[in-house]
Short mmCIF file of C-alpha atoms and ligand atoms in Angstrom, two decimals:
data_model
loop_
_atom_site.label_atom_id
_atom_site.label_comp_id
_atom_site.label_asym_id
_atom_site.label_seq_id
_atom_site.Cartn_x
_atom_site.Cartn_y
_atom_site.Cartn_z
CA MET A 1 94.54 86.51 106.51
CA THR A 2 94.97 87.22 102.89
CA ASP A 3 96.06 90.49 101.34
CA GLN A 4 92.52 91.17 100.17
CA THR A 5 89.67 91.36 102.43
CA VAL A 6 86.03 92.01 101.55
CA LEU A 7 83.96 94.44 103.83
CA VAL A 8 80.27 95.40 103.74
CA ALA A 9 78.60 98.65 104.69
CA ILE A 10 74.94 99.08 105.19
CA ASP A 11 73.22 102.55 105.37
CA ILE A 12 69.53 102.30 106.55
CA GLY A 13 68.12 105.61 105.51
CA THR A 14 64.62 106.93 105.79
CA THR A 15 64.00 106.67 101.92
CA LYS A 16 66.65 103.82 101.01
CA VAL A 17 68.72 101.01 102.28
CA CYS A 18 72.09 100.94 100.60
CA VAL A 19 74.50 98.19 100.81
CA LEU A 20 78.06 98.35 99.54
CA ILE A 21 80.59 95.48 99.24
CA GLY A 22 84.10 96.57 99.06
CA GLU A 23 87.34 94.96 98.55
CA VAL A 24 90.34 96.15 100.55
CA GLY A 25 93.86 96.06 99.00
CA GLY A 26 92.46 95.19 95.63
CA ARG A 27 93.52 96.56 92.26
CA SER A 28 93.56 100.21 93.26
CA GLY A 29 95.31 99.45 96.40
CA GLY A 30 92.53 101.28 98.37
CA VAL A 31 88.94 100.17 98.67
CA ASP A 32 87.16 98.96 95.53
CA VAL A 33 83.47 98.73 95.38
CA ILE A 34 82.52 95.27 93.98
CA GLY A 35 78.84 95.17 95.07
CA ILE A 36 76.01 97.63 95.24
CA GLY A 37 72.49 97.02 96.34
CA GLN A 38 69.61 99.38 97.06
CA ALA A 39 66.06 99.10 98.15
CA PRO A 40 63.41 101.44 99.12
CA SER A 41 63.14 101.81 102.93
CA ASP A 42 59.62 101.81 104.50
CA GLY A 43 60.11 100.69 107.95
CA LEU A 44 61.54 104.07 109.54
CA ARG A 45 59.82 107.12 110.75
CA LYS A 46 61.81 110.12 111.74
CA GLY A 47 64.98 108.13 111.40
CA VAL A 48 64.10 105.30 113.78
CA VAL A 49 62.84 101.73 113.03
CA ILE A 50 59.08 101.60 113.59
CA ASP A 51 58.52 98.52 111.58
CA ILE A 52 60.92 95.71 112.08
CA ASP A 53 59.47 93.41 109.35
CA ARG A 54 59.49 96.11 106.67
CA THR A 55 62.95 97.19 107.61
CA VAL A 56 64.09 93.49 107.43
CA GLN A 57 62.69 93.18 104.01
CA SER A 58 64.32 96.41 102.85
CA VAL A 59 67.65 95.33 104.27
CA ALA A 60 67.38 91.88 102.85
CA ALA A 61 66.47 93.20 99.45
CA ALA A 62 69.44 95.57 99.18
CA VAL A 63 71.78 92.81 100.51
CA ASP A 64 70.37 90.29 97.89
CA ALA A 65 71.02 92.82 95.18
CA ALA A 66 74.69 93.52 96.19
CA GLU A 67 75.31 89.75 96.53
CA ARG A 68 74.15 89.15 93.17
CA LEU A 69 76.25 91.84 91.52
CA SER A 70 79.43 90.83 93.42
CA GLY A 71 78.79 86.95 93.36
CA LEU A 72 79.47 86.88 97.04
CA LYS A 73 77.45 86.09 100.26
CA VAL A 74 77.30 88.73 102.77
CA ARG A 75 77.87 87.68 106.32
CA SER A 76 78.51 90.69 108.34
CA ALA A 77 78.63 94.39 107.90
CA PHE A 78 79.43 97.80 109.26
CA VAL A 79 76.08 99.52 109.83
CA GLY A 80 75.31 103.37 110.42
CA ILE A 81 73.08 104.52 113.23
CA SER A 82 71.89 108.10 113.75
CA GLY A 83 68.65 109.82 114.88
CA MET A 84 67.42 112.02 117.67
CA HIS A 85 68.14 109.36 120.27
CA VAL A 86 71.95 109.67 119.75
CA GLY A 87 73.56 111.93 122.22
CA SER A 88 77.12 113.03 123.21
CA GLN A 89 79.01 114.16 126.18
CA ASN A 90 82.40 114.92 127.07
CA SER A 91 84.33 112.96 129.63
CA ARG A 92 87.75 112.88 131.15
CA GLY A 93 89.63 109.74 132.13
CA MET A 94 92.78 109.74 134.38
CA ILE A 95 95.34 107.01 135.01
CA ALA A 96 98.75 106.80 136.62
CA VAL A 97 101.53 106.02 134.03
CA SER A 98 102.84 102.67 134.75
CA GLY A 99 106.23 101.49 133.81
CA ARG A 100 109.71 102.13 135.39
CA GLN A 101 110.59 104.91 132.91
CA HIS A 102 107.15 106.74 133.22
CA ASP A 103 107.11 106.98 129.47
CA VAL A 104 103.58 107.09 128.20
CA THR A 105 102.87 103.86 126.18
CA ARG A 106 99.99 103.09 123.83
CA GLU A 107 98.72 100.84 126.51
CA ASP A 108 98.52 103.83 128.84
CA THR A 109 96.35 105.75 126.42
CA LEU A 110 94.02 102.94 126.02
CA ARG A 111 93.61 102.76 129.80
CA ALA A 112 92.94 106.24 129.87
CA ILE A 113 90.26 105.89 127.24
CA GLU A 114 88.79 103.13 129.19
CA ALA A 115 88.66 105.18 132.33
CA ALA A 116 86.92 107.93 130.22
CA ARG A 117 84.33 105.34 129.33
CA ALA A 118 83.44 104.78 132.86
CA VAL A 119 81.07 107.76 132.90
CA SER A 120 77.69 107.04 134.31
CA ILE A 121 75.01 106.84 131.64
CA PRO A 122 71.40 105.96 132.18
CA ASN A 123 70.82 102.04 131.68
CA THR A 124 68.42 102.84 128.84
CA ARG A 125 71.46 103.95 126.90
CA GLU A 126 74.53 102.66 125.71
CA ILE A 127 77.96 103.93 124.38
CA LEU A 128 78.55 103.81 120.63
CA HIS A 129 81.96 105.53 120.63
CA VAL A 130 84.67 106.92 122.83
CA ILE A 131 86.58 109.41 120.80
CA PRO A 132 89.70 110.83 122.32
CA ARG A 133 89.94 114.66 121.64
CA GLY A 134 93.29 115.24 123.33
CA TYR A 135 95.39 114.42 126.29
CA VAL A 136 96.53 116.17 129.34
CA VAL A 137 100.10 115.18 130.51
CA ASP A 138 100.89 116.03 134.06
CA GLY A 139 98.37 118.90 133.94
CA GLN A 140 99.66 120.12 130.50
CA GLU A 141 96.66 120.42 128.27
CA GLY A 142 96.26 120.16 124.57
CA VAL A 143 98.66 117.28 123.77
CA ARG A 144 97.79 115.48 120.67
CA ASP A 145 99.88 112.35 120.86
CA PRO A 146 101.33 111.64 124.37
CA ILE A 147 102.96 108.20 123.44
CA GLY A 148 106.65 108.53 124.43
CA MET A 149 106.42 111.49 126.75
CA SER A 150 107.44 111.30 130.23
CA ALA A 151 104.65 111.56 132.70
CA VAL A 152 103.14 110.48 136.08
CA ARG A 153 99.63 111.21 135.24
CA LEU A 154 97.87 110.91 131.96
CA GLU A 155 94.35 112.23 131.22
CA VAL A 156 92.23 111.98 128.08
CA GLU A 157 89.56 114.18 127.07
CA ALA A 158 87.04 112.10 125.19
CA HIS A 159 83.80 112.67 123.49
CA ILE A 160 81.36 109.90 124.23
CA VAL A 161 78.64 109.04 121.90
CA THR A 162 75.61 107.30 123.18
CA ALA A 163 72.52 105.88 121.78
CA SER A 164 69.10 104.70 123.12
CA SER A 165 69.40 100.95 123.78
CA SER A 166 66.12 100.22 122.37
CA SER A 167 67.02 101.80 119.13
CA VAL A 168 70.26 100.09 119.03
CA THR A 169 68.38 96.77 119.73
CA ASN A 170 65.82 97.41 117.03
CA LEU A 171 68.42 98.17 114.38
CA THR A 172 70.49 95.23 115.27
CA LYS A 173 67.37 92.98 115.09
CA CYS A 174 66.60 94.25 111.57
CA VAL A 175 70.14 93.54 110.40
CA GLN A 176 70.42 90.12 111.92
CA LYS A 177 66.90 89.14 110.82
CA ALA A 178 68.08 89.89 107.25
CA GLY A 179 70.89 87.31 107.92
CA VAL A 180 73.68 89.68 108.54
CA GLU A 181 75.84 89.99 111.59
CA ILE A 182 76.97 93.38 112.76
CA ASP A 183 80.86 94.23 112.67
CA GLU A 184 80.20 97.64 114.33
CA LEU A 185 77.42 100.15 114.56
CA VAL A 186 79.04 103.41 113.52
CA LEU A 187 77.60 106.89 114.11
CA THR A 188 76.66 107.67 110.53
CA PRO A 189 78.15 111.27 110.37
CA LEU A 190 81.48 109.91 111.66
CA ALA A 191 81.59 107.43 108.64
CA THR A 192 80.15 110.02 106.25
CA ALA A 193 82.96 112.58 107.28
CA GLU A 194 85.53 110.11 105.88
CA VAL A 195 84.43 110.51 102.36
CA VAL A 196 83.34 114.19 102.23
CA LEU A 197 85.57 116.13 104.63
CA THR A 198 89.56 116.50 104.44
CA ASP A 199 91.57 116.24 107.63
CA GLU A 200 92.49 119.85 107.20
CA GLU A 201 88.77 120.90 107.15
CA ARG A 202 88.36 118.86 110.24
CA GLU A 203 91.21 120.70 111.88
CA LEU A 204 89.99 124.10 110.93
CA GLY A 205 86.39 123.54 111.93
CA VAL A 206 83.57 122.46 109.59
CA VAL A 207 79.84 121.70 109.67
CA LEU A 208 78.73 118.52 108.07
CA CYS A 209 75.04 118.55 106.84
CA ASP A 210 73.62 115.24 105.58
CA ILE A 211 70.34 116.07 104.19
CA GLY A 212 68.30 112.86 103.92
CA GLY A 213 64.56 112.11 103.29
CA ASP A 214 63.10 112.63 106.74
CA THR A 215 66.09 113.62 108.69
CA THR A 216 69.27 115.75 108.46
CA ASP A 217 72.37 114.97 110.40
CA VAL A 218 74.37 117.75 111.55
CA ALA A 219 77.97 117.24 112.87
CA VAL A 220 80.34 119.87 113.91
CA PHE A 221 84.05 119.01 113.63
CA GLN A 222 86.93 121.13 115.09
CA ASP A 223 90.57 120.47 115.92
CA GLY A 224 90.58 117.27 114.13
CA SER A 225 87.59 115.60 115.95
CA ILE A 226 83.83 115.61 116.27
CA ARG A 227 82.54 118.20 118.83
CA HIS A 228 78.82 117.92 118.46
CA CYS A 229 76.13 116.05 116.47
CA ALA A 230 72.41 116.09 116.22
CA THR A 231 69.68 114.93 114.03
CA ILE A 232 67.09 117.40 112.80
CA GLN A 233 63.53 115.79 111.97
CA MET A 234 63.39 117.60 108.69
CA GLY A 235 64.88 116.69 105.21
CA ALA A 236 64.35 116.64 101.53
CA ARG A 237 60.84 114.95 101.84
CA SER A 238 59.59 117.81 103.98
CA VAL A 239 60.26 120.07 101.02
CA THR A 240 58.22 117.56 98.88
CA SER A 241 55.39 117.49 101.33
CA ASP A 242 55.11 121.23 101.45
CA LEU A 243 54.89 121.37 97.73
CA GLY A 244 52.22 118.67 97.76
CA LEU A 245 50.09 120.58 100.35
CA LEU A 246 50.40 123.93 98.96
CA LEU A 247 50.11 123.15 95.29
CA ARG A 248 47.49 120.41 95.96
CA VAL A 249 49.52 117.92 93.96
CA THR A 250 50.34 114.17 94.78
CA PRO A 251 53.66 113.29 96.38
CA ASP A 252 55.00 111.96 93.12
CA VAL A 253 54.16 114.95 91.17
CA ALA A 254 55.52 117.25 93.83
CA GLU A 255 58.84 115.23 94.00
CA THR A 256 59.03 115.48 90.23
CA LEU A 257 58.37 119.21 90.13
CA LYS A 258 61.04 119.71 92.92
CA ILE A 259 63.69 117.69 91.19
CA LYS A 260 63.12 118.97 87.67
CA GLN A 261 62.15 122.74 88.28
CA GLY A 262 62.86 123.39 92.02
CA THR A 263 65.31 125.81 93.36
CA ALA A 264 65.82 127.29 96.83
CA LEU A 265 66.53 130.63 95.29
CA PRO A 266 63.35 132.33 94.09
CA LEU A 267 65.08 135.61 93.24
CA GLU A 268 67.05 133.86 90.66
CA VAL A 269 63.94 132.79 88.88
CA ASP A 270 62.20 134.93 86.04
CA PRO A 271 58.94 136.15 87.84
CA ASP A 272 57.10 135.53 84.50
CA GLU A 273 58.11 132.03 84.13
CA VAL A 274 54.99 129.86 84.35
CA MET A 275 54.40 126.22 84.79
CA GLN A 276 51.41 123.99 84.24
CA ILE A 277 50.43 121.82 87.16
CA THR A 278 47.44 119.42 87.51
CA SER A 279 46.13 119.43 91.08
CA ILE A 280 44.52 116.61 92.79
CA GLY A 281 40.89 116.18 91.70
CA GLU A 282 41.15 118.70 88.85
CA GLU A 283 41.29 117.68 85.24
CA VAL A 284 42.65 120.75 83.60
CA PRO A 285 46.20 122.08 84.33
CA ARG A 286 46.56 125.56 85.91
CA PRO A 287 49.45 127.92 85.55
CA ILE A 288 51.59 128.62 88.63
CA THR A 289 54.90 130.69 88.41
CA ARG A 290 58.01 128.79 89.03
CA ARG A 291 59.02 131.70 91.41
CA HIS A 292 56.01 130.69 93.61
CA MET A 293 57.13 127.15 93.75
CA ALA A 294 60.74 128.33 94.66
CA GLN A 295 59.35 130.55 97.44
CA ILE A 296 57.72 127.36 98.94
CA ILE A 297 61.05 125.51 98.73
CA GLU A 298 62.90 128.41 100.10
CA ALA A 299 60.62 128.73 103.21
CA ARG A 300 61.42 125.14 104.18
CA THR A 301 65.11 125.36 103.46
CA ALA A 302 65.29 128.42 105.38
CA GLU A 303 63.60 126.53 108.45
CA LEU A 304 66.07 123.65 108.06
CA PHE A 305 69.09 125.89 108.05
CA ASP A 306 67.71 127.77 110.97
CA HIS A 307 67.78 124.42 112.95
CA VAL A 308 71.43 123.99 111.59
CA ALA A 309 72.38 127.33 113.03
CA ARG A 310 71.01 126.32 116.40
CA GLU A 311 73.17 123.27 116.32
CA ILE A 312 76.24 125.19 115.49
CA GLU A 313 75.51 127.37 118.43
CA ALA A 314 74.90 124.38 120.61
CA ALA A 315 78.35 123.33 119.60
CA GLY A 316 79.77 126.42 120.89
CA ALA A 317 81.51 126.85 117.69
CA THR A 318 80.00 130.05 116.03
CA ASN A 319 82.56 132.12 114.07
CA ARG A 320 85.14 129.57 114.39
CA LEU A 321 84.28 127.10 111.77
CA GLN A 322 86.70 128.30 109.22
CA ALA A 323 86.09 125.47 106.57
CA GLY A 324 82.42 126.33 106.52
CA VAL A 325 79.63 124.01 105.77
CA VAL A 326 79.68 120.83 103.63
CA LEU A 327 76.30 119.59 102.35
CA THR A 328 75.66 116.10 101.36
CA GLY A 329 72.79 113.49 101.22
CA GLY A 330 70.06 113.54 98.55
CA GLY A 331 68.69 116.80 99.77
CA ALA A 332 72.01 118.52 98.82
CA LEU A 333 71.03 117.95 95.08
CA LEU A 334 68.36 120.60 95.28
CA THR A 335 69.28 123.46 93.00
CA GLY A 336 70.54 126.53 94.81
CA ILE A 337 70.95 124.75 98.19
CA ALA A 338 74.56 125.79 98.69
CA ARG A 339 73.93 129.42 98.00
CA ALA A 340 70.87 129.37 100.44
CA ALA A 341 73.17 127.79 103.10
CA ARG A 342 75.89 130.37 102.52
CA ASP A 343 73.56 133.26 102.68
CA GLN A 344 71.72 132.07 105.72
CA LEU A 345 74.50 130.60 107.85
CA GLY A 346 77.04 133.28 106.81
CA MET A 347 79.74 130.75 105.92
CA ALA A 348 81.15 129.11 102.85
CA ALA A 349 78.93 126.20 101.76
CA ARG A 350 79.54 123.46 99.19
CA VAL A 351 77.88 120.31 98.05
CA MET A 352 80.09 117.18 98.27
CA SER A 353 79.82 113.73 96.73
CA PRO A 354 81.84 110.78 98.26
CA THR A 355 85.48 110.53 97.23
CA GLY A 356 88.14 108.02 97.97
CA LEU A 357 86.57 104.66 96.70
CA GLY A 358 87.75 102.75 93.63
CA GLY A 359 85.81 100.17 91.62
CA LEU A 360 82.18 100.34 90.68
CA THR A 361 81.63 104.01 91.65
CA ASP A 362 79.85 105.33 88.72
CA SER A 363 76.32 105.04 90.17
CA ILE A 364 77.39 105.86 93.77
CA ALA A 365 79.59 108.98 93.26
CA ALA A 366 76.68 111.21 94.46
CA PRO A 367 75.56 112.93 97.66
CA PRO A 368 72.91 110.21 98.58
CA TYR A 369 75.73 107.68 98.83
CA SER A 370 78.13 109.59 101.16
CA ALA A 371 76.93 107.64 104.24
CA SER A 372 77.42 104.04 102.80
CA SER A 373 80.68 104.95 101.06
CA GLY A 374 81.94 106.48 104.43
CA LEU A 375 80.86 103.27 106.23
CA LEU A 376 82.94 101.25 103.71
CA ILE A 377 86.11 103.52 104.24
CA TRP A 378 85.52 103.55 108.02
CA GLY A 379 85.54 99.71 108.00
CA ALA A 380 88.72 99.62 105.77
CA LYS A 381 90.43 101.99 108.15
CA ASN A 382 89.78 99.90 111.05
CA TRP A 383 90.35 96.59 109.11
CA SER A 384 93.93 97.71 108.21
CA ALA A 385 94.67 98.72 111.84
CA ASP A 386 97.59 97.09 113.57
CA GLU A 387 97.30 94.86 116.74
CA ASP A 388 97.34 97.93 118.98
CA ASP A 389 94.54 99.61 117.01
CA VAL A 390 92.66 96.38 117.28
CA ALA A 391 92.86 96.69 121.05
CA ALA A 392 91.89 100.44 120.80
CA ARG A 393 88.76 99.52 118.70
CA SER A 394 87.76 96.75 121.12
CA LEU A 395 87.18 99.65 123.68
CA ASP A 396 85.55 101.69 120.99
CA GLY A 397 82.07 100.78 120.61
CA VAL A 398 79.15 98.55 120.59
CA GLY A 399 80.41 95.33 118.85
CA GLY A 400 83.93 96.64 117.99
CA ARG A 401 84.54 93.08 117.18
CA LEU A 402 87.35 93.15 114.82
CA SER A 403 87.96 89.34 114.60
CA ARG A 404 84.63 89.44 112.93
CA LEU A 405 85.94 91.36 110.02
CA PHE A 406 88.10 88.42 109.00
CA ARG A 407 84.91 86.53 108.34
CA SER A 408 82.78 89.28 107.00
CA LEU A 409 81.77 86.97 104.12
CA MET A 410 81.01 83.39 103.86
CA PRO A 411 83.42 81.38 101.62
N1 LIG B 1 67.80 116.35 92.41
C1 LIG B 1 67.28 116.55 93.56
N2 LIG B 1 66.85 117.61 93.95
C2 LIG B 1 66.29 117.71 95.26
N3 LIG B 1 66.10 116.66 96.10
C3 LIG B 1 66.56 115.51 95.65
C4 LIG B 1 67.17 115.42 94.47
N4 LIG B 1 67.43 114.05 94.27
C5 LIG B 1 67.11 113.43 95.44
N5 LIG B 1 66.58 114.29 96.34
C6 LIG B 1 65.94 114.13 97.62
O1 LIG B 1 66.96 113.33 98.46
C7 LIG B 1 66.15 112.59 99.41
C8 LIG B 1 66.74 111.30 99.72
O2 LIG B 1 68.04 111.52 100.17
P1 LIG B 1 69.00 110.39 100.77
O3 LIG B 1 69.08 109.29 99.95
O4 LIG B 1 70.21 110.90 101.23
O5 LIG B 1 68.08 110.00 102.05
P2 LIG B 1 68.15 108.79 103.05
O6 LIG B 1 69.62 108.47 103.38
O7 LIG B 1 67.37 107.61 102.60
O8 LIG B 1 67.55 109.54 104.34
P3 LIG B 1 68.04 109.80 105.78
O9 LIG B 1 69.54 110.16 105.71
O10 LIG B 1 67.12 110.85 106.28
O11 LIG B 1 67.96 108.64 106.60
C9 LIG B 1 64.72 112.44 98.88
O12 LIG B 1 63.89 112.82 99.80
C10 LIG B 1 64.76 113.36 97.41
O13 LIG B 1 63.67 114.25 97.50
MG1 LIG B 2 70.92 109.23 104.78
#
């Protein structure tokens, strides 16, 4: 193993596939981006792969672009997975503490996690992650780190994230057919959290909202770990299609109108401000007020945050999320969205771009790249893990095959 290792992240979104190549332990001492590749994504509907060939083409094109920029050949990658098919449940694992002294060792915590993993899940699903939330040491709850404590019985409270086997298989196929092996499939919001949330926010309680094209991922963190996650079938493209339908303009015109003149806050717009739009089938532009357009946007945004509020409720976390809502993803670029979220959800809201990467970050320091940036940091964190963590990770998910990391690129 050399001091420098290269890792790859692939985020397969509903509008784009983004591939980042990062060097760990490079010039900045952190993770430096040395390759970026992006391609339009056309094989997904509602967040899941519906057309393998098209998705393979998108992944291959993005990988190819990143390879050209970095001069390296991608061999394996950390790949994000999310969607309606992802589910989570809590589970407890219990073990008897071994060893003469009855001191809890790292080995014991790993065995407890392994025991928590043994929950029954339908054979149509598989476990993506087993995330320890806290330990119970001889009946004493709420222990963060039991290692070194004296105990007879150790229990772990774990959050188990599962995904539909067919979605996992299809996603895996798309990546492998594009010539890339999978180091690990990572629940996308877990990776995204690495670059848009601080540890303190996760401790205090925070909602992460990644507003993509067709989907919005919501994840609730509290006491340092994830409590709940869900995918809403609505995103920034839903706003565009409403504008297209109601103003009778093409999707391209609607998208441009939204980006250039759209806002989620109609009351902030001068009611007399008029724009000229050309509807489908018409030759002469007609006037509409910008406020009218903002009202269309506001209606959809309100519907989206309604769903977000329901997920916060489902997490059982209402009123306890002191760090508020963090918005990211391309949809978070909509003017006024943070205010709209704040007003509707009644909590502090802000838009975040990914932080924490070095190197070629100029073009990716923006909300649409939070997931891919997060996957790179996730990979690096796991790569720099010591031997014990390697063991922990091998318990940790589909293909937590760390050994792969050391050959993530061909020579
Ligand atoms: N300035 C902007 N204002 C409003 N929306 C924007 C702006 N820029 C980009 N978007 C929206 O961001 C969306 C794409 O976001 P993103 O790249 O995060 O999606 P994705 O990751 O491909 O999708 P998903 O996360 O659902 O799989 C587009 O639908 C686009 O309309
Ligand atoms: Mg996305």
